[in-house]
Amino acid sequence: MVAADFEVDDLVWAKMKNYPFWPAKIVNPPSNTKSTPSKKAHHYVFFFGSENYAWISDENIVHHSEEMLQSTSTKKKSTSYKSAIDKIIAESEKVPMKSRPPIKEKGESKMLTESSPVSSSERKVSKSQRGKSKYESAKKRYFVKVQKSSQNQYFAKMHKKVRKKYFTDRIKSSRSKETSSIELNGETLLGMLSTFAGKTIESTKKKIGFLGLGKMGQRIVKKLIESDHNVTVWNRTLDKCTEFVKLGAHCALTPSSVIAECDVTFCCVSGPDAVKAIVFGPDGVLVGLEGTRGKGYVELTTIDPITSEEIAEAIRHKGGTYLESPVTESKKQDKSESLVVVCSGEYDLFTNCESCFYAFASDAYFLSGEVGSGSNMNLLTSMFMNTVYAALAESLALIRKLNLSQDALLEFLKHGPLNCCLLQHKGKALASDDFFIGSTFKYQQKDLSLALSLGDFCEQPMPLTASANELYKRPIHLLYEPENGTSSGKSTAED
């Protein structure tokens, strides 16, 4: 069944749609497999790291080689991708690397038999060149295929430097979008900001699902219903669905039912553990995706990038599309509260959700096609805000001890370089002993903890964030109710 080009147990790099060349191994297909290869030359492949099996076309398979390993050295890698590379390296130490034999042209075999002997060193160089040539030709075919696809799909796969030029050329587009620049760890990241101010966007005809009716979830669902979206809701406590059914929403009994009934499903719950339970649990998201194709899943919950990547891989494997869109609260100069979403993942899904984002957010920012970048940016934003709030609370506490006016400090900040509506709003609340504003301590501390984990992964010292994290832990153990969002100012003032 296996052609002469590849043999069972050969170590290879294979490519699936929307994924890079991935470390893999040629294996015998099981006798009871439901999938069958097409008429083109295919081989049954086991992918290291993800531990999935698939039929892959020969044109998307190359033998394992040093050139393939070197081609990944400069790329950002997910946890599963790193694991896959480590496993293929371990396997290659047991079995020598192979290069794919050249394809013989008609009438060439006789010439080869009559040619002079080739030394072993020349043979090794020839095999290496053939392996590299095969990789380059496969990569060229892949990018030609990408360029023939839609503009949005091409955008999601473009290299960062190419994407910068792409955004520059799109500034004059008729669509109301502007190129924005964000600097993270010294690297400029470019994305697309959809500004909804002064725009009117017609509600999509797609069926919208929503999982989770906590404080933020209820706020978003109300906006979706008010803007004439067809919404189906689910919550672990079904009693919370009653109010929205009265407003015109539909109610489902399980997350899988929501996925099956809707075209795009949003999820907004408490954290990574709750998200995993909904996605991977019984009657969860993955169950609802069975036998479907092209359904969208949008994650609004603040989660760590590793969890986001795991969920994205699982959903794509089931035929769905994934977009991470963590939500951040924003306060405008007119003191009105709004939401901002930072998205990464499938750009097509981002555009399909534009009317939904328009309903509940003031701005929607598409940062990158790389899953995890949106989670990272959201965690860094939350980390910065919560650390600044802790410093503001300490300053106001010390002002009080010195018998100076807290209002005077806020007025000075207002007319100085630190003028910010968020700081003014938070500072006035703390100065008036209003400690029940904003997010709860539970979620603020969770974001700081996730940011610290991210710093540990990158080996980046974060002493200020670590100190702020300990400060935010305190009210949970004091008399103040953390569910009420008690502010750090009260705890700091009593130190």
Coordinates of C-alpha atoms in Angstrom, one line a residue:
M1 CA 0.0 0.0 0.0
V2 CA 3.0 2.3 0.7
A3 CA 4.7 3.5 -2.5
A4 CA 8.5 3.3 -3.0
D5 CA 9.0 6.9 -2.1
F6 CA 8.1 6.4 1.6
E7 CA 8.2 3.4 3.9
V8 CA 6.4 2.6 7.1
D9 CA 8.2 4.1 10.1
D10 CA 9.8 6.8 8.0
L11 CA 10.2 10.0 9.9
V12 CA 8.7 12.9 7.9
W13 CA 7.3 16.4 8.1
A14 CA 3.7 16.6 6.9
K15 CA 1.5 19.6 6.3
M16 CA -2.3 19.9 6.9
K17 CA -4.4 23.0 6.0
N18 CA -3.9 26.0 8.3
Y19 CA -0.8 24.3 10.0
P20 CA 2.9 24.5 9.3
F21 CA 5.0 21.4 8.3
W22 CA 4.6 19.2 11.4
P23 CA 6.9 16.4 12.7
A24 CA 5.3 13.0 11.8
K25 CA 5.8 9.4 11.0
I26 CA 4.5 7.2 8.2
V27 CA 2.4 4.4 9.7
N28 CA 0.1 1.6 8.5
P29 CA -3.5 2.7 8.5
P30 CA -5.8 0.6 10.7
S31 CA -8.0 -1.9 9.0
N32 CA -11.2 -0.3 10.4
T33 CA -10.3 3.3 9.5
K34 CA -13.3 5.2 8.2
S35 CA -11.2 7.7 6.1
T36 CA -9.7 6.6 2.8
P37 CA -7.2 8.3 0.6
S38 CA -8.1 10.1 -2.6
K39 CA -6.9 9.0 -6.1
K40 CA -3.8 11.1 -5.6
A41 CA -0.8 9.6 -3.8
H42 CA -1.5 9.8 -0.1
H43 CA 0.1 8.2 3.0
Y44 CA -1.3 7.6 6.5
V45 CA 0.6 9.8 8.9
F46 CA 0.9 9.9 12.7
F47 CA 1.6 13.5 14.0
F48 CA 3.9 13.8 17.0
G49 CA 2.8 16.2 19.8
S50 CA -0.9 16.3 18.8
E51 CA -0.9 12.4 18.4
N52 CA -3.4 12.6 15.6
Y53 CA -3.6 10.5 12.4
A54 CA -4.5 11.7 8.9
W55 CA -4.2 10.9 5.2
I56 CA -1.7 13.4 3.7
S57 CA -0.9 14.0 0.1
D58 CA 2.6 13.1 -1.0
E59 CA 3.1 16.7 -2.2
N60 CA 2.7 17.8 1.4
I61 CA 5.2 15.3 2.9
V62 CA 9.0 15.6 3.1
H63 CA 11.6 13.4 4.7
H64 CA 13.0 14.5 8.1
S65 CA 16.3 16.3 7.7
E66 CA 18.5 18.8 9.4
E67 CA 17.3 21.5 7.0
M68 CA 13.7 21.0 8.3
L69 CA 14.9 21.4 11.9
Q70 CA 16.8 24.5 11.0
S71 CA 13.8 26.0 9.2
T72 CA 11.9 26.0 12.5
S73 CA 14.7 27.5 14.7
T74 CA 13.5 31.1 14.2
K75 CA 9.8 30.5 14.4
K76 CA 7.6 30.9 17.4
K77 CA 6.4 27.5 18.6
S78 CA 3.4 26.3 20.5
T79 CA 3.8 23.8 23.3
S80 CA 2.6 20.9 21.2
Y81 CA 4.9 22.0 18.3
K82 CA 7.9 22.0 20.6
S83 CA 6.9 18.6 21.9
A84 CA 6.6 17.3 18.4
I85 CA 10.0 18.5 17.4
D86 CA 11.6 17.0 20.6
K87 CA 9.9 13.6 19.8
I88 CA 11.1 13.5 16.2
I89 CA 14.6 14.3 17.3
A90 CA 14.5 11.5 19.8
E91 CA 13.2 9.1 17.2
S92 CA 15.8 10.2 14.6
E93 CA 18.6 9.2 17.1
K94 CA 17.3 5.6 16.8
V95 CA 16.9 5.6 13.1
P96 CA 19.1 7.5 10.5
M97 CA 17.5 10.3 8.5
K98 CA 16.3 9.5 5.0
S99 CA 16.1 11.7 2.0
R100 CA 13.4 11.2 -0.6
P101 CA 14.7 9.5 -3.7
P102 CA 14.6 11.5 -6.9
I103 CA 11.8 11.0 -9.4
K104 CA 13.1 9.3 -12.5
E105 CA 12.2 10.6 -15.9
K106 CA 11.2 8.2 -18.7
G107 CA 14.3 6.8 -20.4
E108 CA 16.5 7.9 -17.6
S109 CA 16.9 4.5 -15.8
K110 CA 19.2 3.1 -18.5
M111 CA 21.5 6.1 -18.3
L112 CA 21.7 5.8 -14.5
T113 CA 22.7 2.2 -14.7
E114 CA 25.5 3.0 -17.2
S115 CA 26.8 6.0 -15.2
S116 CA 30.0 5.9 -13.2
P117 CA 30.0 4.9 -9.5
V118 CA 29.3 7.7 -7.0
S119 CA 31.2 8.0 -3.7
S120 CA 29.4 7.8 -0.4
S121 CA 30.2 11.4 0.5
E122 CA 28.8 12.6 -2.9
R123 CA 25.7 10.5 -2.3
K124 CA 25.1 12.1 1.1
V125 CA 25.3 15.6 -0.3
S126 CA 23.0 14.6 -3.2
K127 CA 20.4 13.2 -0.7
S128 CA 20.6 16.4 1.4
Q129 CA 20.1 18.6 -1.7
R130 CA 17.1 16.5 -2.8
G131 CA 15.5 16.8 0.6
K132 CA 16.0 20.5 0.7
S133 CA 14.7 20.9 -2.9
K134 CA 11.6 18.9 -2.0
Y135 CA 10.9 21.1 1.0
E136 CA 11.4 24.3 -1.0
S137 CA 9.1 23.1 -3.8
A138 CA 6.4 22.0 -1.3
K139 CA 6.6 25.3 0.4
K140 CA 6.3 27.1 -2.9
R141 CA 3.2 25.1 -3.9
Y142 CA 1.7 25.9 -0.5
F143 CA 2.1 29.7 -0.8
V144 CA 0.8 29.7 -4.4
K145 CA -2.3 27.9 -3.1
V146 CA -2.6 30.5 -0.3
Q147 CA -2.4 33.4 -2.7
K148 CA -5.2 31.9 -4.8
S149 CA -7.5 31.8 -1.7
S150 CA -9.5 34.8 -0.5
Q151 CA -7.9 37.9 0.7
N152 CA -9.0 37.3 4.3
Q153 CA -7.5 33.8 4.4
Y154 CA -4.3 35.2 2.9
F155 CA -4.1 37.8 5.6
A156 CA -4.2 35.3 8.4
K157 CA -1.2 33.4 6.9
M158 CA 1.0 36.3 5.9
H159 CA 4.4 36.9 7.5
K160 CA 4.6 39.7 10.0
K161 CA 6.8 41.9 7.8
V162 CA 4.6 41.3 4.7
R163 CA 1.5 42.1 6.8
K164 CA 3.0 45.5 7.7
K165 CA 3.0 46.5 4.1
Y166 CA -0.4 45.0 3.6
F167 CA -1.9 47.2 6.3
T168 CA -0.2 50.3 4.8
D169 CA -1.8 49.6 1.4
R170 CA -5.2 49.0 3.1
I171 CA -5.4 52.4 4.9
K172 CA -7.3 54.0 2.0
S173 CA -9.8 51.1 1.9
S174 CA -13.4 52.1 1.9
R175 CA -14.0 50.2 5.1
S176 CA -13.7 52.2 8.3
K177 CA -10.5 50.7 9.6
E178 CA -7.2 52.1 10.6
T179 CA -3.7 50.6 11.1
S180 CA -2.6 50.7 14.7
S181 CA 0.8 49.9 16.3
I182 CA 1.4 48.3 19.6
E183 CA 4.8 47.7 21.1
L184 CA 5.4 44.6 23.2
N185 CA 8.8 43.6 24.5
G186 CA 10.5 46.0 22.0
E187 CA 8.7 44.4 19.0
T188 CA 6.2 46.3 17.0
L189 CA 2.9 44.4 16.5
L190 CA 0.5 45.6 13.8
G191 CA -3.1 44.8 13.7
M192 CA -6.4 46.0 12.4
L193 CA -8.7 48.2 14.5
S194 CA -12.4 48.3 13.7
T195 CA -13.7 51.6 15.0
F196 CA -17.5 51.5 15.4
A197 CA -18.0 55.1 16.3
G198 CA -20.5 56.7 13.9
K199 CA -21.1 53.5 12.1
T200 CA -24.2 51.5 11.5
I201 CA -23.8 47.8 10.9
E202 CA -26.7 45.5 10.1
S203 CA -27.1 42.5 12.4
T204 CA -25.9 39.3 10.9
K205 CA -28.5 36.7 9.8
K206 CA -26.3 33.9 11.3
K207 CA -27.5 32.1 14.4
I208 CA -25.5 33.2 17.4
G209 CA -24.9 31.0 20.5
F210 CA -23.7 32.2 23.9
L211 CA -22.3 30.1 26.7
G212 CA -22.1 31.6 30.2
L213 CA -24.4 34.1 31.8
G214 CA -22.3 35.6 34.5
K215 CA -22.1 39.4 35.1
M216 CA -20.2 40.1 31.8
G217 CA -22.1 37.4 29.9
Q218 CA -25.5 38.9 30.8
R219 CA -24.4 42.3 29.8
I220 CA -23.2 41.1 26.4
V221 CA -26.3 38.9 25.7
K222 CA -28.6 41.8 26.4
K223 CA -26.8 44.0 23.8
L224 CA -27.0 41.2 21.3
I225 CA -30.7 40.7 21.7
E226 CA -31.4 44.5 21.7
S227 CA -29.6 44.6 18.3
D228 CA -31.9 42.0 16.8
H229 CA -29.5 39.1 16.8
N230 CA -30.9 35.5 16.8
V231 CA -29.4 34.3 20.1
T232 CA -29.4 30.9 21.8
V233 CA -28.1 30.9 25.4
W234 CA -26.9 28.3 27.8
N235 CA -25.8 28.5 31.4
R236 CA -24.8 25.9 34.0
T237 CA -27.6 27.3 36.2
L238 CA -30.5 27.3 33.8
D239 CA -32.6 29.6 35.9
K240 CA -30.4 32.5 34.6
C241 CA -31.7 31.8 31.1
T242 CA -35.3 32.6 31.9
E243 CA -34.8 36.4 31.8
F244 CA -33.3 36.2 28.3
V245 CA -35.9 33.9 27.0
K246 CA -38.5 36.5 27.9
L247 CA -36.4 39.0 25.9
G248 CA -36.5 36.8 22.8
A249 CA -33.6 34.5 23.2
H250 CA -33.7 30.7 22.8
C251 CA -32.5 28.4 25.5
A252 CA -30.5 25.2 25.1
L253 CA -29.9 22.5 27.7
T254 CA -26.2 21.7 26.9
P255 CA -23.3 23.5 25.2
S256 CA -23.3 20.8 22.5
S257 CA -26.9 21.7 21.6
V258 CA -25.9 25.4 21.3
I259 CA -23.0 24.5 18.9
A260 CA -25.3 22.2 16.8
E261 CA -28.0 24.9 16.5
C262 CA -25.8 28.0 15.9
D263 CA -23.4 29.2 13.2
V264 CA -21.2 31.1 15.7
T265 CA -20.9 30.5 19.4
F266 CA -19.4 32.9 22.0
C267 CA -18.2 31.7 25.4
C268 CA -17.7 34.0 28.4
V269 CA -17.1 32.2 31.7
S270 CA -14.9 32.6 34.8
G271 CA -11.6 31.2 33.7
P272 CA -9.4 28.5 32.0
D273 CA -10.9 25.6 34.1
A274 CA -14.4 26.6 33.3
V275 CA -13.6 26.9 29.6
K276 CA -12.0 23.5 29.5
A277 CA -15.0 21.9 31.2
I278 CA -17.3 23.4 28.6
V279 CA -15.1 22.5 25.6
F280 CA -13.9 19.1 26.5
G281 CA -16.6 17.9 28.9
P282 CA -19.6 15.6 28.3
D283 CA -22.1 17.3 26.0
G284 CA -19.5 20.0 25.4
V285 CA -18.4 22.1 22.5
L286 CA -16.4 19.3 20.8
V287 CA -19.4 16.9 20.9
G288 CA -21.5 19.6 19.2
L289 CA -18.9 19.9 16.4
E290 CA -19.1 16.2 15.5
G291 CA -20.2 15.9 11.9
T292 CA -20.2 19.6 11.2
R293 CA -18.0 21.9 9.1
G294 CA -17.1 25.6 9.4
K295 CA -18.9 26.5 12.6
G296 CA -17.3 29.3 14.6
Y297 CA -16.2 29.4 18.2
V298 CA -15.3 32.7 19.8
E299 CA -13.7 32.7 23.3
L300 CA -14.3 35.9 25.2
T301 CA -12.9 34.6 28.5
T302 CA -9.5 35.7 29.8
I303 CA -7.4 32.6 29.6
D304 CA -3.7 31.8 29.3
P305 CA -2.3 31.4 25.7
I306 CA -1.4 27.7 26.2
T307 CA -5.0 26.9 27.1
S308 CA -6.2 29.0 24.1
E309 CA -3.9 27.0 21.7
E310 CA -5.1 23.7 23.1
I311 CA -8.7 24.7 22.5
A312 CA -7.9 26.0 19.0
E313 CA -6.3 22.8 17.9
A314 CA -9.1 20.7 19.3
I315 CA -11.8 22.8 17.5
R316 CA -9.9 22.9 14.2
H317 CA -9.5 19.2 14.3
K318 CA -13.3 18.8 14.5
G319 CA -13.7 21.1 11.5
G320 CA -14.5 24.3 13.3
T321 CA -12.9 27.7 13.3
Y322 CA -11.5 29.5 16.4
L323 CA -11.1 33.2 17.4
E324 CA -9.9 34.3 20.8
S325 CA -11.4 37.6 21.8
P326 CA -10.8 38.4 25.5
V327 CA -12.9 41.4 26.7
T328 CA -11.5 44.4 28.4
E329 CA -13.5 47.2 30.1
S330 CA -12.7 50.7 28.9
K331 CA -13.8 54.1 30.2
K332 CA -14.1 57.0 27.7
Q333 CA -13.5 60.6 28.4
D334 CA -17.2 61.2 28.8
K335 CA -17.1 58.7 31.7
S336 CA -19.2 56.1 29.8
E337 CA -18.2 52.5 30.2
S338 CA -17.6 50.3 27.1
L339 CA -15.9 47.1 26.1
V340 CA -12.9 46.5 23.9
V341 CA -12.1 43.1 22.4
V342 CA -8.6 42.0 21.2
C343 CA -8.8 39.2 18.7
S344 CA -6.5 36.7 17.2
G345 CA -7.1 33.5 15.2
E346 CA -9.3 33.1 12.1
Y347 CA -9.7 36.4 10.3
D348 CA -12.8 35.2 8.4
L349 CA -14.5 34.5 11.7
F350 CA -13.5 38.0 12.9
T351 CA -15.3 39.6 10.0
N352 CA -18.3 37.3 10.4
C353 CA -18.6 38.5 14.1
E354 CA -18.3 42.2 13.3
S355 CA -22.0 43.0 13.9
C356 CA -21.9 41.1 17.2
F357 CA -18.8 43.1 18.3
Y358 CA -20.5 46.3 17.1
A359 CA -23.5 45.4 19.4
F360 CA -21.5 45.1 22.7
A361 CA -18.1 46.7 22.2
S362 CA -16.8 50.1 21.2
D363 CA -13.8 48.7 19.4
A364 CA -12.6 45.4 18.1
Y365 CA -8.9 44.9 17.5
F366 CA -7.6 42.0 15.2
L367 CA -4.0 41.6 16.4
S368 CA -2.8 38.5 14.6
G369 CA -3.6 35.2 12.9
E370 CA -1.5 33.5 15.6
V371 CA -3.6 32.1 18.4
G372 CA -2.3 33.1 21.8
S373 CA -1.3 36.7 20.9
G374 CA -4.7 38.1 21.9
S375 CA -4.5 36.3 25.2
N376 CA -1.0 37.6 25.8
M377 CA -2.0 41.2 25.0
N378 CA -5.1 41.1 27.2
L379 CA -3.1 39.7 30.1
L380 CA -0.5 42.3 29.8
T381 CA -3.1 45.1 29.7
S382 CA -4.8 43.7 32.8
M383 CA -1.5 43.3 34.6
F384 CA -0.5 46.9 33.9
M385 CA -3.9 48.3 35.0
N386 CA -4.1 46.3 38.2
T387 CA -0.5 47.1 39.1
V388 CA -1.2 50.8 38.5
Y389 CA -4.4 50.6 40.7
A390 CA -2.3 49.1 43.5
A391 CA 0.2 51.9 43.3
L392 CA -2.6 54.5 43.2
A393 CA -4.2 52.9 46.3
E394 CA -0.9 53.1 48.2
S395 CA -0.4 56.7 47.2
L396 CA -3.9 57.7 48.5
A397 CA -3.4 55.7 51.7
L398 CA -0.1 57.5 52.3
I399 CA -1.7 60.9 51.5
R400 CA -4.3 60.2 54.1
K401 CA -1.6 59.3 56.7
L402 CA 0.1 62.6 56.0
N403 CA -3.1 64.5 56.5
L404 CA -3.0 65.8 52.9
S405 CA -5.9 66.2 50.5
Q406 CA -6.5 63.1 48.3
D407 CA -8.6 65.3 46.0
A408 CA -5.6 67.6 45.5
L409 CA -3.5 64.6 44.4
L410 CA -6.1 63.6 41.9
E411 CA -6.4 67.2 40.6
F412 CA -2.6 67.3 40.2
L413 CA -2.7 64.0 38.3
K414 CA -5.6 65.3 36.1
H415 CA -3.5 68.3 35.0
G416 CA -0.2 66.5 34.7
P417 CA 1.3 63.9 32.4
L418 CA -0.7 61.1 34.1
N419 CA -4.1 62.3 33.2
C420 CA -6.3 59.3 32.5
C421 CA -10.0 58.8 32.9
L422 CA -9.6 55.3 34.4
L423 CA -7.2 56.6 37.1
Q424 CA -9.5 59.6 37.8
H425 CA -12.5 57.3 38.1
K426 CA -10.7 54.8 40.3
G427 CA -9.0 57.5 42.4
K428 CA -12.3 59.3 43.2
A429 CA -13.9 56.1 44.2
L430 CA -11.0 55.2 46.6
A431 CA -10.9 58.8 48.0
S432 CA -14.6 58.6 48.8
D433 CA -14.2 55.1 50.4
D434 CA -16.3 53.5 47.6
F435 CA -14.6 50.1 47.5
F436 CA -17.2 48.3 45.4
I437 CA -16.3 49.2 41.8
G438 CA -14.8 47.5 38.9
S439 CA -13.9 43.8 38.5
T440 CA -13.9 41.5 41.5
F441 CA -10.7 40.8 43.4
K442 CA -11.0 37.2 42.4
Y443 CA -10.7 37.9 38.7
Q444 CA -8.2 40.7 39.1
Q445 CA -5.9 38.4 41.1
K446 CA -6.5 35.6 38.5
D447 CA -5.2 37.9 35.7
L448 CA -2.1 38.8 37.7
S449 CA -1.4 35.2 38.4
L450 CA -1.8 34.2 34.7
A451 CA 0.6 37.1 33.8
L452 CA 3.1 35.9 36.3
S453 CA 2.9 32.4 34.8
L454 CA 3.6 33.9 31.4
G455 CA 6.6 35.7 32.8
D456 CA 7.9 32.5 34.3
F457 CA 7.6 30.8 30.9
C458 CA 9.5 33.6 29.3
E459 CA 12.0 33.8 32.2
Q460 CA 11.2 37.5 32.6
P461 CA 11.6 38.9 36.2
M462 CA 8.3 40.6 37.3
P463 CA 8.8 41.8 40.9
L464 CA 6.2 44.6 40.8
T465 CA 3.5 42.3 39.4
A466 CA 4.4 39.7 42.1
S467 CA 4.0 42.3 44.8
A468 CA 0.7 43.5 43.4
N469 CA -0.5 39.9 43.2
E470 CA 0.2 39.4 46.9
L471 CA -1.7 42.6 47.7
Y472 CA -4.7 41.5 45.7
K473 CA -4.8 38.2 47.6
R474 CA -5.3 39.9 50.9
P475 CA -9.0 41.0 50.7
I476 CA -10.0 37.4 49.9
H477 CA -8.8 36.4 53.3
L478 CA -10.1 39.6 55.1
L479 CA -13.7 40.4 56.2
Y480 CA -14.5 42.1 52.9
E481 CA -16.5 40.1 50.4
P482 CA -14.4 39.4 47.3
E483 CA -17.5 38.9 45.1
N484 CA -18.4 42.5 45.6
G485 CA -15.2 43.7 43.9
T486 CA -13.6 45.2 47.1
S487 CA -10.9 47.6 46.0
S488 CA -7.2 47.4 47.1
G489 CA -7.4 50.8 48.6
K490 CA -9.3 49.6 51.8
S491 CA -6.8 46.9 52.4
T492 CA -3.8 49.2 51.8
A493 CA -5.2 51.9 54.0
E494 CA -5.4 49.6 57.0
D495 CA -1.8 48.4 56.7

